[in-house]
XYZ file of C-alpha atoms in Angstrom:
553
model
C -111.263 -56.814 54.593
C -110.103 -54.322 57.522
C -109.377 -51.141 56.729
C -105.566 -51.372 57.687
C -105.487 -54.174 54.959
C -107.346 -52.104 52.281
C -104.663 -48.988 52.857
C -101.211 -51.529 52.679
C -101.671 -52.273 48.828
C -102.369 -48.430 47.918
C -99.093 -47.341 50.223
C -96.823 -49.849 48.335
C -98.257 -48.569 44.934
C -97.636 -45.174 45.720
C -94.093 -45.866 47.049
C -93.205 -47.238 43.563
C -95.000 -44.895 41.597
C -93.668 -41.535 43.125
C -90.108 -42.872 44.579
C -87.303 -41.010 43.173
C -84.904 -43.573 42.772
C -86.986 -45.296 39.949
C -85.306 -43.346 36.640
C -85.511 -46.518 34.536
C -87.954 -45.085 31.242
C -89.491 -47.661 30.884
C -91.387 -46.944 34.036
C -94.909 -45.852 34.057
C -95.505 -42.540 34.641
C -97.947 -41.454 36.850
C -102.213 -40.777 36.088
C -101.735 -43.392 33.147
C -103.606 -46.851 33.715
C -102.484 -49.651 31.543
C -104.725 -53.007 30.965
C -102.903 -56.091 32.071
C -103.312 -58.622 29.689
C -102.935 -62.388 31.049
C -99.809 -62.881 33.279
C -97.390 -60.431 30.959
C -96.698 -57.032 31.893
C -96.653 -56.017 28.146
C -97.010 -57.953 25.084
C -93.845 -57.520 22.713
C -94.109 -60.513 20.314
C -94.931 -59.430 16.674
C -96.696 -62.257 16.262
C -99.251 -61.366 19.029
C -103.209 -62.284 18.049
C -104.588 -58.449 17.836
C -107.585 -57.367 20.331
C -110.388 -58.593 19.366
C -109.851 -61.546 16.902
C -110.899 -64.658 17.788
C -109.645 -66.994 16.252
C -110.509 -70.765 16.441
C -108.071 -73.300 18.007
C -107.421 -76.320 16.436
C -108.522 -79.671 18.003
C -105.643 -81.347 18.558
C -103.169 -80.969 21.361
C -100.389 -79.671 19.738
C -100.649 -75.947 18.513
C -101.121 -75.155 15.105
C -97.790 -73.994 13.921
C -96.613 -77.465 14.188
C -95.422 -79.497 10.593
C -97.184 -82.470 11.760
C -100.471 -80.850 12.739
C -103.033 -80.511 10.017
C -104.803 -76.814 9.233
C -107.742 -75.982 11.260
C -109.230 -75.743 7.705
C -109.152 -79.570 7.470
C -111.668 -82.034 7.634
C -111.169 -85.609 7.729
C -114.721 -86.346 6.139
C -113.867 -84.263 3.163
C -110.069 -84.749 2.774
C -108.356 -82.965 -0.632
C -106.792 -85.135 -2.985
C -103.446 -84.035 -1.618
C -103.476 -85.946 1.467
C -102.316 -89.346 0.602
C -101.710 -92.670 2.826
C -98.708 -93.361 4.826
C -98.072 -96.364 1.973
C -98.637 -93.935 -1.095
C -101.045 -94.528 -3.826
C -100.066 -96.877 -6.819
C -101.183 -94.515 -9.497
C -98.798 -96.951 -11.901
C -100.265 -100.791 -12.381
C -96.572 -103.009 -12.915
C -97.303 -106.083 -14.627
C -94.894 -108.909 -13.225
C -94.333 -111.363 -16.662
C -91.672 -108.643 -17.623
C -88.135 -108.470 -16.535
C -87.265 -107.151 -13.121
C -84.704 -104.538 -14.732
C -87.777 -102.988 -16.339
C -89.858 -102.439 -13.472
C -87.323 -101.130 -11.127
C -86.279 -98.765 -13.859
C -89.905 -98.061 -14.104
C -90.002 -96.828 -10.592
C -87.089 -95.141 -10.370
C -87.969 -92.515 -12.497
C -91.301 -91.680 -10.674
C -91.506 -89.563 -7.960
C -91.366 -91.118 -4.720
C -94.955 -90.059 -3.737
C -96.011 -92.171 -6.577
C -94.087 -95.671 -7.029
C -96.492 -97.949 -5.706
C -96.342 -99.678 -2.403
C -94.361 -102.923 -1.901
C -96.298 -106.010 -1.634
C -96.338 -106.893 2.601
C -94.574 -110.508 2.473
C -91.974 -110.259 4.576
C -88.963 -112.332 3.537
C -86.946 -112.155 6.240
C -87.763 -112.785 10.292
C -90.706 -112.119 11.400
C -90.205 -109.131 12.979
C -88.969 -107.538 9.978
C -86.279 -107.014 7.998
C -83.038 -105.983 9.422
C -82.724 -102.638 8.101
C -78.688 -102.774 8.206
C -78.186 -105.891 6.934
C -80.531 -105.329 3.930
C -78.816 -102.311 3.283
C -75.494 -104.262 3.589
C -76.480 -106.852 1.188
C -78.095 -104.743 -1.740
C -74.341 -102.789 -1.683
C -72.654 -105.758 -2.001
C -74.765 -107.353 -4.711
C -74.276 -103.609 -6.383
C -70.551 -103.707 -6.146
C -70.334 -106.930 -7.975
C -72.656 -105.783 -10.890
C -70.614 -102.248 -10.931
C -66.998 -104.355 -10.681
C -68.326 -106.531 -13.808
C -69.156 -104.027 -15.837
C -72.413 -103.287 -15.709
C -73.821 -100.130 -16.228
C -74.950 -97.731 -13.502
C -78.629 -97.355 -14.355
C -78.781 -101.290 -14.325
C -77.022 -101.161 -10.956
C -79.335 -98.712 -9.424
C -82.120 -100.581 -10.447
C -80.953 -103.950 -9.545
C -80.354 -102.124 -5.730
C -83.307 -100.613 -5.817
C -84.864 -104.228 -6.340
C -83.258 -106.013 -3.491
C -84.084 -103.434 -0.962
C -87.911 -103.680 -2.028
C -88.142 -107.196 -1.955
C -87.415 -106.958 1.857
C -90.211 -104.371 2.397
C -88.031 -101.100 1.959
C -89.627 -98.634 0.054
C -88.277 -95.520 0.248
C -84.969 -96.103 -0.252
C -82.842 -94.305 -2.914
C -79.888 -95.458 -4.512
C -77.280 -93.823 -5.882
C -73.978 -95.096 -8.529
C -70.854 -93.265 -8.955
C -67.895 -94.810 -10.765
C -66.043 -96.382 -7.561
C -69.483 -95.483 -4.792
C -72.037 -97.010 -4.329
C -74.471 -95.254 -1.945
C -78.206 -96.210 -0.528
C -80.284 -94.425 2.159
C -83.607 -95.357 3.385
C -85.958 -93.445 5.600
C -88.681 -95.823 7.149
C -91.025 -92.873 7.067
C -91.071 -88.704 7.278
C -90.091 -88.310 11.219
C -87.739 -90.782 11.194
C -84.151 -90.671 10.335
C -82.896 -91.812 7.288
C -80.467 -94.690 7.521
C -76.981 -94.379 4.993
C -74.417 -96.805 3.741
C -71.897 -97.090 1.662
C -69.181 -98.898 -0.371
C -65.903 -98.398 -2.397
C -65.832 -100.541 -5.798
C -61.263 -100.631 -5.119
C -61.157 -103.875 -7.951
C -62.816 -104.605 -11.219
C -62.630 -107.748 -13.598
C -64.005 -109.319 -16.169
C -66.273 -112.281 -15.348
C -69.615 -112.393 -17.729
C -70.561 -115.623 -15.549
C -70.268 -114.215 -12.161
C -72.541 -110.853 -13.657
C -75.020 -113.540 -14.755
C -75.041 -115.311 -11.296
C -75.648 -111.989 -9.300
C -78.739 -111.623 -12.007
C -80.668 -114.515 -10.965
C -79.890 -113.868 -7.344
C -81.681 -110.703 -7.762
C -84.639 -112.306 -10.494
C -85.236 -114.814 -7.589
C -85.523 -111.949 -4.550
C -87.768 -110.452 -6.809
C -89.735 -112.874 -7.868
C -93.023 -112.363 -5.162
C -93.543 -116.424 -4.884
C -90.066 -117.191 -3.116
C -89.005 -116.805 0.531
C -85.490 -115.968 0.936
C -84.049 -115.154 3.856
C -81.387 -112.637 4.486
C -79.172 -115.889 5.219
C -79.815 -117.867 2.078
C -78.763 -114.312 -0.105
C -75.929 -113.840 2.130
C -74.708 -117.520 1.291
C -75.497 -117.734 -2.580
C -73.718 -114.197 -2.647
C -71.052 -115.911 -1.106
C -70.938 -118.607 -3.175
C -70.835 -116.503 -6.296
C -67.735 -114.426 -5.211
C -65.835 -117.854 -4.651
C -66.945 -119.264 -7.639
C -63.289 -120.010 -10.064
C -63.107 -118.464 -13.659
C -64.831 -121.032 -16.139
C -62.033 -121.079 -18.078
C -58.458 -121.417 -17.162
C -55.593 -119.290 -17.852
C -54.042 -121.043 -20.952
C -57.541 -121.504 -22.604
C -57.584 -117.531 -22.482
C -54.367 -116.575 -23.841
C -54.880 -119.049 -26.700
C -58.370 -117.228 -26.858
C -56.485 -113.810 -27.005
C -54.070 -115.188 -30.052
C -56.990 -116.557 -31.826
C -59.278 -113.349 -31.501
C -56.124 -111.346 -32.919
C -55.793 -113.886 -35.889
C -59.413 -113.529 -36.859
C -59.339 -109.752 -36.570
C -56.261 -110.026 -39.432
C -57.887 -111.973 -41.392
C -60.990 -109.386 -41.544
C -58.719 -107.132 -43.054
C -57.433 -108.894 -45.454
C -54.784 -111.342 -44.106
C -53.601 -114.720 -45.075
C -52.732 -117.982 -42.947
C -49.224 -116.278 -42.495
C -50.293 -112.978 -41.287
C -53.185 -115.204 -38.874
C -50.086 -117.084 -37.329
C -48.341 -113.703 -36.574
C -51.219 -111.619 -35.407
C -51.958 -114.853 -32.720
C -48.176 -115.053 -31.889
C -48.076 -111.257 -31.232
C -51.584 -111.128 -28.899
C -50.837 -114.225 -26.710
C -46.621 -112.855 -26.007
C -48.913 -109.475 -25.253
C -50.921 -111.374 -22.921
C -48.456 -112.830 -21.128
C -46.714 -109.412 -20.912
C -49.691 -108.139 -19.717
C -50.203 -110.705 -17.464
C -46.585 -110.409 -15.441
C -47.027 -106.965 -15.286
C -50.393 -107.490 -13.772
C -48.628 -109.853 -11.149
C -45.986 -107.040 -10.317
C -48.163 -104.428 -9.699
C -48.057 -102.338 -12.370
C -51.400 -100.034 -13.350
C -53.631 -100.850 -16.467
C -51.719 -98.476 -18.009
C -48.407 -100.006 -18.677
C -50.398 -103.216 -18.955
C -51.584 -102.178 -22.410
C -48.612 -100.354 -23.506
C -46.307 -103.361 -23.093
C -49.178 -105.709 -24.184
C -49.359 -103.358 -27.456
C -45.733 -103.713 -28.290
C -45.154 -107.457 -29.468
C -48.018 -107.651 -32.188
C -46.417 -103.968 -33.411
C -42.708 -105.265 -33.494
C -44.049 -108.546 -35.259
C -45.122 -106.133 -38.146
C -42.002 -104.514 -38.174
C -40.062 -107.573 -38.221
C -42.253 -108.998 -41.149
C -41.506 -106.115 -43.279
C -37.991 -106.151 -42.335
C -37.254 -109.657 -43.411
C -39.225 -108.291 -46.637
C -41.725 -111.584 -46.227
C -44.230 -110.845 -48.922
C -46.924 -110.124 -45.983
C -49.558 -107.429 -44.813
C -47.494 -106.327 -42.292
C -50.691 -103.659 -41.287
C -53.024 -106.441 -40.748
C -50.747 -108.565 -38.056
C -50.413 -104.914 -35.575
C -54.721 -104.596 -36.567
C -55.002 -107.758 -35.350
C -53.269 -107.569 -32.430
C -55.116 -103.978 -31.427
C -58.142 -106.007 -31.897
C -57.267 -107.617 -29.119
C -56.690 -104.691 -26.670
C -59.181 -102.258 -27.873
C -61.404 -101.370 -24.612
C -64.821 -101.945 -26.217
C -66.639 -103.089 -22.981
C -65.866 -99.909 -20.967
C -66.459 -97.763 -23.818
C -70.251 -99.109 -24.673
C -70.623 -98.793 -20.882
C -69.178 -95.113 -20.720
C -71.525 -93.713 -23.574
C -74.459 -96.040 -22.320
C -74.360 -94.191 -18.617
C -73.732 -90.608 -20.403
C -77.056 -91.438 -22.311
C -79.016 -92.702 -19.883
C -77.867 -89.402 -17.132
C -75.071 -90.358 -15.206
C -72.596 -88.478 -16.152
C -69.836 -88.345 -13.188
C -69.687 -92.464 -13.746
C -69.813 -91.929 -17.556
C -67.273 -89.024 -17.417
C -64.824 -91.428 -15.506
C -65.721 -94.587 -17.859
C -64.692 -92.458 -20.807
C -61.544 -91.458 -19.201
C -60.380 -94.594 -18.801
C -61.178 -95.714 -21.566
C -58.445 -92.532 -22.765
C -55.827 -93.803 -20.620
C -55.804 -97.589 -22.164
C -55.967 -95.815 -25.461
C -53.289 -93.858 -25.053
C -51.236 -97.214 -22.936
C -51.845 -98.966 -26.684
C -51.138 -95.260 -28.761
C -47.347 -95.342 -27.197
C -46.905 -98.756 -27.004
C -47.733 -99.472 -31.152
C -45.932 -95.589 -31.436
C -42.113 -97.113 -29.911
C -42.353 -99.961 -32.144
C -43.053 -98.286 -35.326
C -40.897 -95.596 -34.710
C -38.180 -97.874 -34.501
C -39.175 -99.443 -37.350
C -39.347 -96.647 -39.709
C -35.382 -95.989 -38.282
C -34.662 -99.289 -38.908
C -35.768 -98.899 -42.638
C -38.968 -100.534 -42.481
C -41.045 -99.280 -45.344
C -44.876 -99.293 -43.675
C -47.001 -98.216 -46.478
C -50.013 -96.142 -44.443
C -51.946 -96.231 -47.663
C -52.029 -99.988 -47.727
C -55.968 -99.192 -45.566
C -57.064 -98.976 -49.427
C -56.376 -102.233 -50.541
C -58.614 -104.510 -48.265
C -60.047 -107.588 -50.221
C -63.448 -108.165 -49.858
C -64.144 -112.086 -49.079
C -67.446 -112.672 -47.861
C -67.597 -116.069 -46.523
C -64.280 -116.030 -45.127
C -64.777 -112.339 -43.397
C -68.137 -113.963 -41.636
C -66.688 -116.882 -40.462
C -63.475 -114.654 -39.024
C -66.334 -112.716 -37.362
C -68.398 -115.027 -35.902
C -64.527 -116.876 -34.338
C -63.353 -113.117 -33.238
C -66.751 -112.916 -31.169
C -66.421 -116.880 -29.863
C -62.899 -115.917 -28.755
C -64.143 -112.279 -26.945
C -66.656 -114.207 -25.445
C -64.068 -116.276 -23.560
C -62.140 -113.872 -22.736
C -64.921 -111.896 -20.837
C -65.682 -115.295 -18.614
C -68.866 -115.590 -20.652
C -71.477 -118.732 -19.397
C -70.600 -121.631 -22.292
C -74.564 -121.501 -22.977
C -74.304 -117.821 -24.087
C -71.396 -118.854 -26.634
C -73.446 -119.975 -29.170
C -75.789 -116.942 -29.294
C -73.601 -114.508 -28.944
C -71.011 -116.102 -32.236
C -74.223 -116.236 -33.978
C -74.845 -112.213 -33.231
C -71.442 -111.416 -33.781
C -71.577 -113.085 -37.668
C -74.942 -110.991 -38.217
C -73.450 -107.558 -36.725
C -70.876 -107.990 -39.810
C -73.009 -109.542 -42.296
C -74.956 -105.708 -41.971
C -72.019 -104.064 -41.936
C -69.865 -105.776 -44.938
C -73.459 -105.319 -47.077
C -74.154 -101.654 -46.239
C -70.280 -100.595 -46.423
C -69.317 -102.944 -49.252
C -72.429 -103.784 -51.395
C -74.198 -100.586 -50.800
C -71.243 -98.030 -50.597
C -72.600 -96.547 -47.496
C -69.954 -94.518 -44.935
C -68.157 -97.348 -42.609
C -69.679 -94.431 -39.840
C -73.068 -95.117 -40.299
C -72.669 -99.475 -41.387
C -71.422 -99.267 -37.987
C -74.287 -97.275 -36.065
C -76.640 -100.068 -37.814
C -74.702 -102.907 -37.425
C -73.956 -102.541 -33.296
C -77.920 -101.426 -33.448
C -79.082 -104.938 -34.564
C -76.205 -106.084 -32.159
C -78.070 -104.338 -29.507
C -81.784 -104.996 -30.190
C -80.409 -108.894 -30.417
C -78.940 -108.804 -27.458
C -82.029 -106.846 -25.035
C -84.354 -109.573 -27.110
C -82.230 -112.471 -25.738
C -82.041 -110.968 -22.213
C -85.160 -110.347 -22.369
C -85.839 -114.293 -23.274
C -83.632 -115.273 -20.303
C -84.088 -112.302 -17.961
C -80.497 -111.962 -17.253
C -77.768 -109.175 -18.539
C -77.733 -108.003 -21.933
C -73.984 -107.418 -21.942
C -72.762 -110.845 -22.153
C -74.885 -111.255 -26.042
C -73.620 -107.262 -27.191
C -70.167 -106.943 -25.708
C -68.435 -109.512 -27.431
C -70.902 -109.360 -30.685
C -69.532 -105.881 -31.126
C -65.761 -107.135 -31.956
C -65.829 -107.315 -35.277
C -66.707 -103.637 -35.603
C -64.323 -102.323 -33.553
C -61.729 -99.543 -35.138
C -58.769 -101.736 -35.769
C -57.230 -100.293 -38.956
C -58.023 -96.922 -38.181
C -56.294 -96.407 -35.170
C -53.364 -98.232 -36.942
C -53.255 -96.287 -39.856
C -53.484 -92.963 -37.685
C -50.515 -93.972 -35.400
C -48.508 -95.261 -38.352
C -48.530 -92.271 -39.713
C -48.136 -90.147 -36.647
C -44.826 -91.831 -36.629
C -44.041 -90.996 -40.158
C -44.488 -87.466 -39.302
C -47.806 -87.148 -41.037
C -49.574 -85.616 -38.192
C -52.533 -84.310 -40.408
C -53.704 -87.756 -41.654
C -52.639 -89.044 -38.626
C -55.576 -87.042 -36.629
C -57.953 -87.371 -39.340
C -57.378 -91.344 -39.211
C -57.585 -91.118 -35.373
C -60.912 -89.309 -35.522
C -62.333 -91.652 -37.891
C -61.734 -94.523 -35.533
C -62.880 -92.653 -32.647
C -65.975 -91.851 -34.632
C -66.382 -95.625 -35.182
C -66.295 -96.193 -31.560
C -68.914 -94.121 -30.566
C -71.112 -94.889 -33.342
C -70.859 -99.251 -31.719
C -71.623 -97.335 -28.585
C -74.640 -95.143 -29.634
C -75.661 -98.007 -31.735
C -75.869 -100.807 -28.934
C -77.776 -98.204 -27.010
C -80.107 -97.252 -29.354
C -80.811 -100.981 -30.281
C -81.450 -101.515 -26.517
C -83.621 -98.609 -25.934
C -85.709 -99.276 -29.118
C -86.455 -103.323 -27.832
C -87.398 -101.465 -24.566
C -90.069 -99.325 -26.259
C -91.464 -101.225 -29.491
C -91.414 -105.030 -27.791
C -93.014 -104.834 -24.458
C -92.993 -108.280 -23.619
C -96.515 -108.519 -21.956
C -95.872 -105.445 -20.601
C -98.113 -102.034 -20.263
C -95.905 -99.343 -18.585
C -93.291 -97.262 -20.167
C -89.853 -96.201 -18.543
C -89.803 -92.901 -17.951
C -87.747 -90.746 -19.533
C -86.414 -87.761 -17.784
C -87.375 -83.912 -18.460
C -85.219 -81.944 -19.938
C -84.537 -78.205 -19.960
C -83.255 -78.106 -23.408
C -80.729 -75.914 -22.577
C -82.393 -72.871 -20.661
């Protein structure tokens, strides 16, 4: 280096050290040498590595701070517990002679970390699923459970089973009262995919429920292959399936149903003809409404009317009649004991939005029937007719002939929910041993109608799971209509009869008896279900599990 070279740097130093137009402070003042460090003129971060600590970098390529990097403290020979594989660790052995619902229900209430894998057998192309489509198919097979009536853990469980028979494991469902919901994430850095789908319609058809079942017993079941296609066309097949029975066979079904319910409490051939008279002009009401337009609730309020003005007309022509047991019988026919048992079933199993709005509508048909029985006997007690509300005192007992009314009323409800003819049989039979408990706890033993009822719709439940169980389908089509004969009839007459008498007191106390009947079926269908779950684990080993509780702090 020349010595003309050697003097150039020093020149330019001192030209920026001692020129006078620098004022900026941060500048450097003069006789003070600071270390460079690296290619920065002065390090600022607060998260700087101090002088003199080493520290050790890690081995991969990406630095440390990154989520998908593991600690430099980690060794792969000696890995903690923590670190499990991509597929998760089955810490739970499912057997597979038990019911689908029970092992989906199983595994919905662990953790995700901890449901075991999904068996690798493909079942549709061989590329693998179609993630959409799958997706697309368990909403649809969960909008036809949730538009039959089924309830939402059920639901969940049944989507949760279609979308792991297709190889989708972490996918979570989710029920709400008219949304159904799924999302699955094929692993942690990828994004999840979400659908959806409105439940807009709901009716009553047991057979179609039962249909949807064994589409989803045979998805699950490991030793069939069916293709996206085939599910897509047997799903299709099921919505276009026709009622089983036609329209006249169910408004006959509806008069007979009301006929047995009168004779329960005490009526006579007479009082049958007029209580099945009253419920099939109600059903037709009902039915043109239906055809017009009109909501649910004017459905039931004009549906409520003819069996009521029946009564009123009996006692007006003084015909030597129980007036009270032709409107029972025709409430019989109208009382909404299907959504209610599914209401209180989803409130206590933990879905409460879905059970909130069951419950709710199962208030507004209530009230459609309240002011539709409430005209007619209101213009019967100003036309003079004397409606004796104490008349709930004087109910005969008859045995054989209160059975056999029973065991017709749940034949008849059984039709009316579009139940498979093969469940007929079992579901009569259940329906004439729910009120053989009943008539000998209330009756022969003197026991509150309350608690007769709990036990009766108990043994109506525990029947029903066991025969599910036998035929791993639905357990609603053997409880719902077994649970007729117990429904509160003659106390919500007797409370609206004299509401319109202008005894409000014994009105409301009436009214809260029946609504204490009706959750008593409810509680006691669920208990009877849950108890079959935990005491007769059909070659089972697992448990559902329950969920934790706060208990209230």
């Amino acid at each position: 280096m020349t010595e003309a070279e050697d003097r150039k740097p020093q020149s330019d130093e001192a030209r920026s050290t001692f020129d006078p137009e620098i004022t900026s402070e941060f500048a450097i003042p003069p006789g003070l040498a600071v270390p460079r460090v690296g290619g920065e003129s002065e390090t600022t971060s607060e998260f700087a590595v101090p002088e003199g600590l080493d520290t050790p970098q890690p081995v991969s390529g990406e630095p440390e701070g990154s989520a998908f990097t593991p600690p430099s403290t980690y060794s792969a020979r000696h890995a903690p517990v923590a670190f499990t594989p991509a597929e998760g660790v089955p810490v739970v052995s499912l057997t597979k002679d038990v019911p689908w619902q029970d092992r989906m229900r199983t595994m919905l209430r662990m953790p995700v970390t901890e449901r075991p894998a999904p068996e690798r057998a493909p079942k549709a192309e061989e590329g693998g699923p179609a993630v959409p489509r799958v997706l697309d198919l368990t909403l649809r097979i969960g909008e036809l459970l949730l538009a039959g009536g089924e309830g939402a853990e059920d639901v969940e469980a049944a989507m949760f089973a279609v979308c792991r028979s297709y190889g989708l494991d972490r996918c979570e469902p989710n029920v709400t009262f008219t949304l159904l919901s799924i999302s699955y994430q094929p692993s942690l850095v990828e994004d999840p995919v979400t659908a959806s789908r409105t439940v807009r319609r709901r009716g009553t058809d047991y057979t179609r429920l039962a249909a949807v079942f064994q589409l989803v017993d045979d998805l699950s079941d490991p030793e069939t292959n069916i293709s996206l296609e085939e599910a897509y066309r047997r799903l299709a097949e099921i919505r276009r399936n026709r009622h089983p029975y036609p329209t006249w066979v169910l408004t006959s079904a509806s008069g007979l149903l009301a006929g047995a319910a009168s004779v329960l409490v005490g009526g006579d051939v007479v009082v049958f003809v007029a209580a099945a008279l009253g419920a099939m002009l109600g059903d037709r009401l009902a039915w043109l409404c239906a055809g017009r337009g009109l909501p649910e609730f004017y459905q039931f309020l004009v549906a409520a009317m003819p069996p009521a003005a029946l009564g009123v007309a009996l006692t007006l022509a003084h015909v030597d009649v129980k007036a009270s047991a032709v409107i029972t019988g025709g409430l019989f026919a109208l009382l909404p004991g299907r959504a209610l048992v599914a209401g209180v079933q989803d409130g206590l199993t933990g879905f409460y939005i879905t059970a909130a709005a069951r419950l709710l509508e199962v208030t507004y048909f209530f009230v459609g029937i309240v002011v539709g029985v409430l005209v007619m006997l209101y213009l019967g007690v100003q036309l003079g007719a004397h409606l004796n509300p104490d008349a709930a005192l004087g109910i005969t007992e008859r045995p054989l002939w209160q059975i056999g009314a029973s065991m017709l009323l749940s034949l008849t409800f059984a039709v009316l929910l579009q139940q498979e003819r093969s469940t007929v049989l079992a579901v009569t039979l259940n329906g004439g041993v729910a009120w053989s408990v009943y008539g000998a706890m209330h009756y022969a033993g003197g026991i509150s109608p309350v608690a007769s009822t709990a036990v009766a719709a108990g043994v109506v439940g525990l029947f029903g799971q066991l025969l599910s169980r036998y035929r791993f389908v639905s357990a609603l089509p053997y409880t719902t209509a077994a649970i007729g004969p117990l429904l509160p009839g003659s106390a919500t007459y007797f409370g609206l009869l004299a509401i319109a008498q202008n005894e409000v007191d014994a009105g409301l106390v009436s009214l809260t008896k029946a609504a204490a009947l009706a959750m008593a079926i409810a509680i006691g269908v669920n208990l009877g279900s849950e108890i079959s779950r935990l005491f007769l684990r059909i070659g089972s080993a697992e448990k559902r599990r329950a969920a934790k509780r706060t208990r209230g702090f």
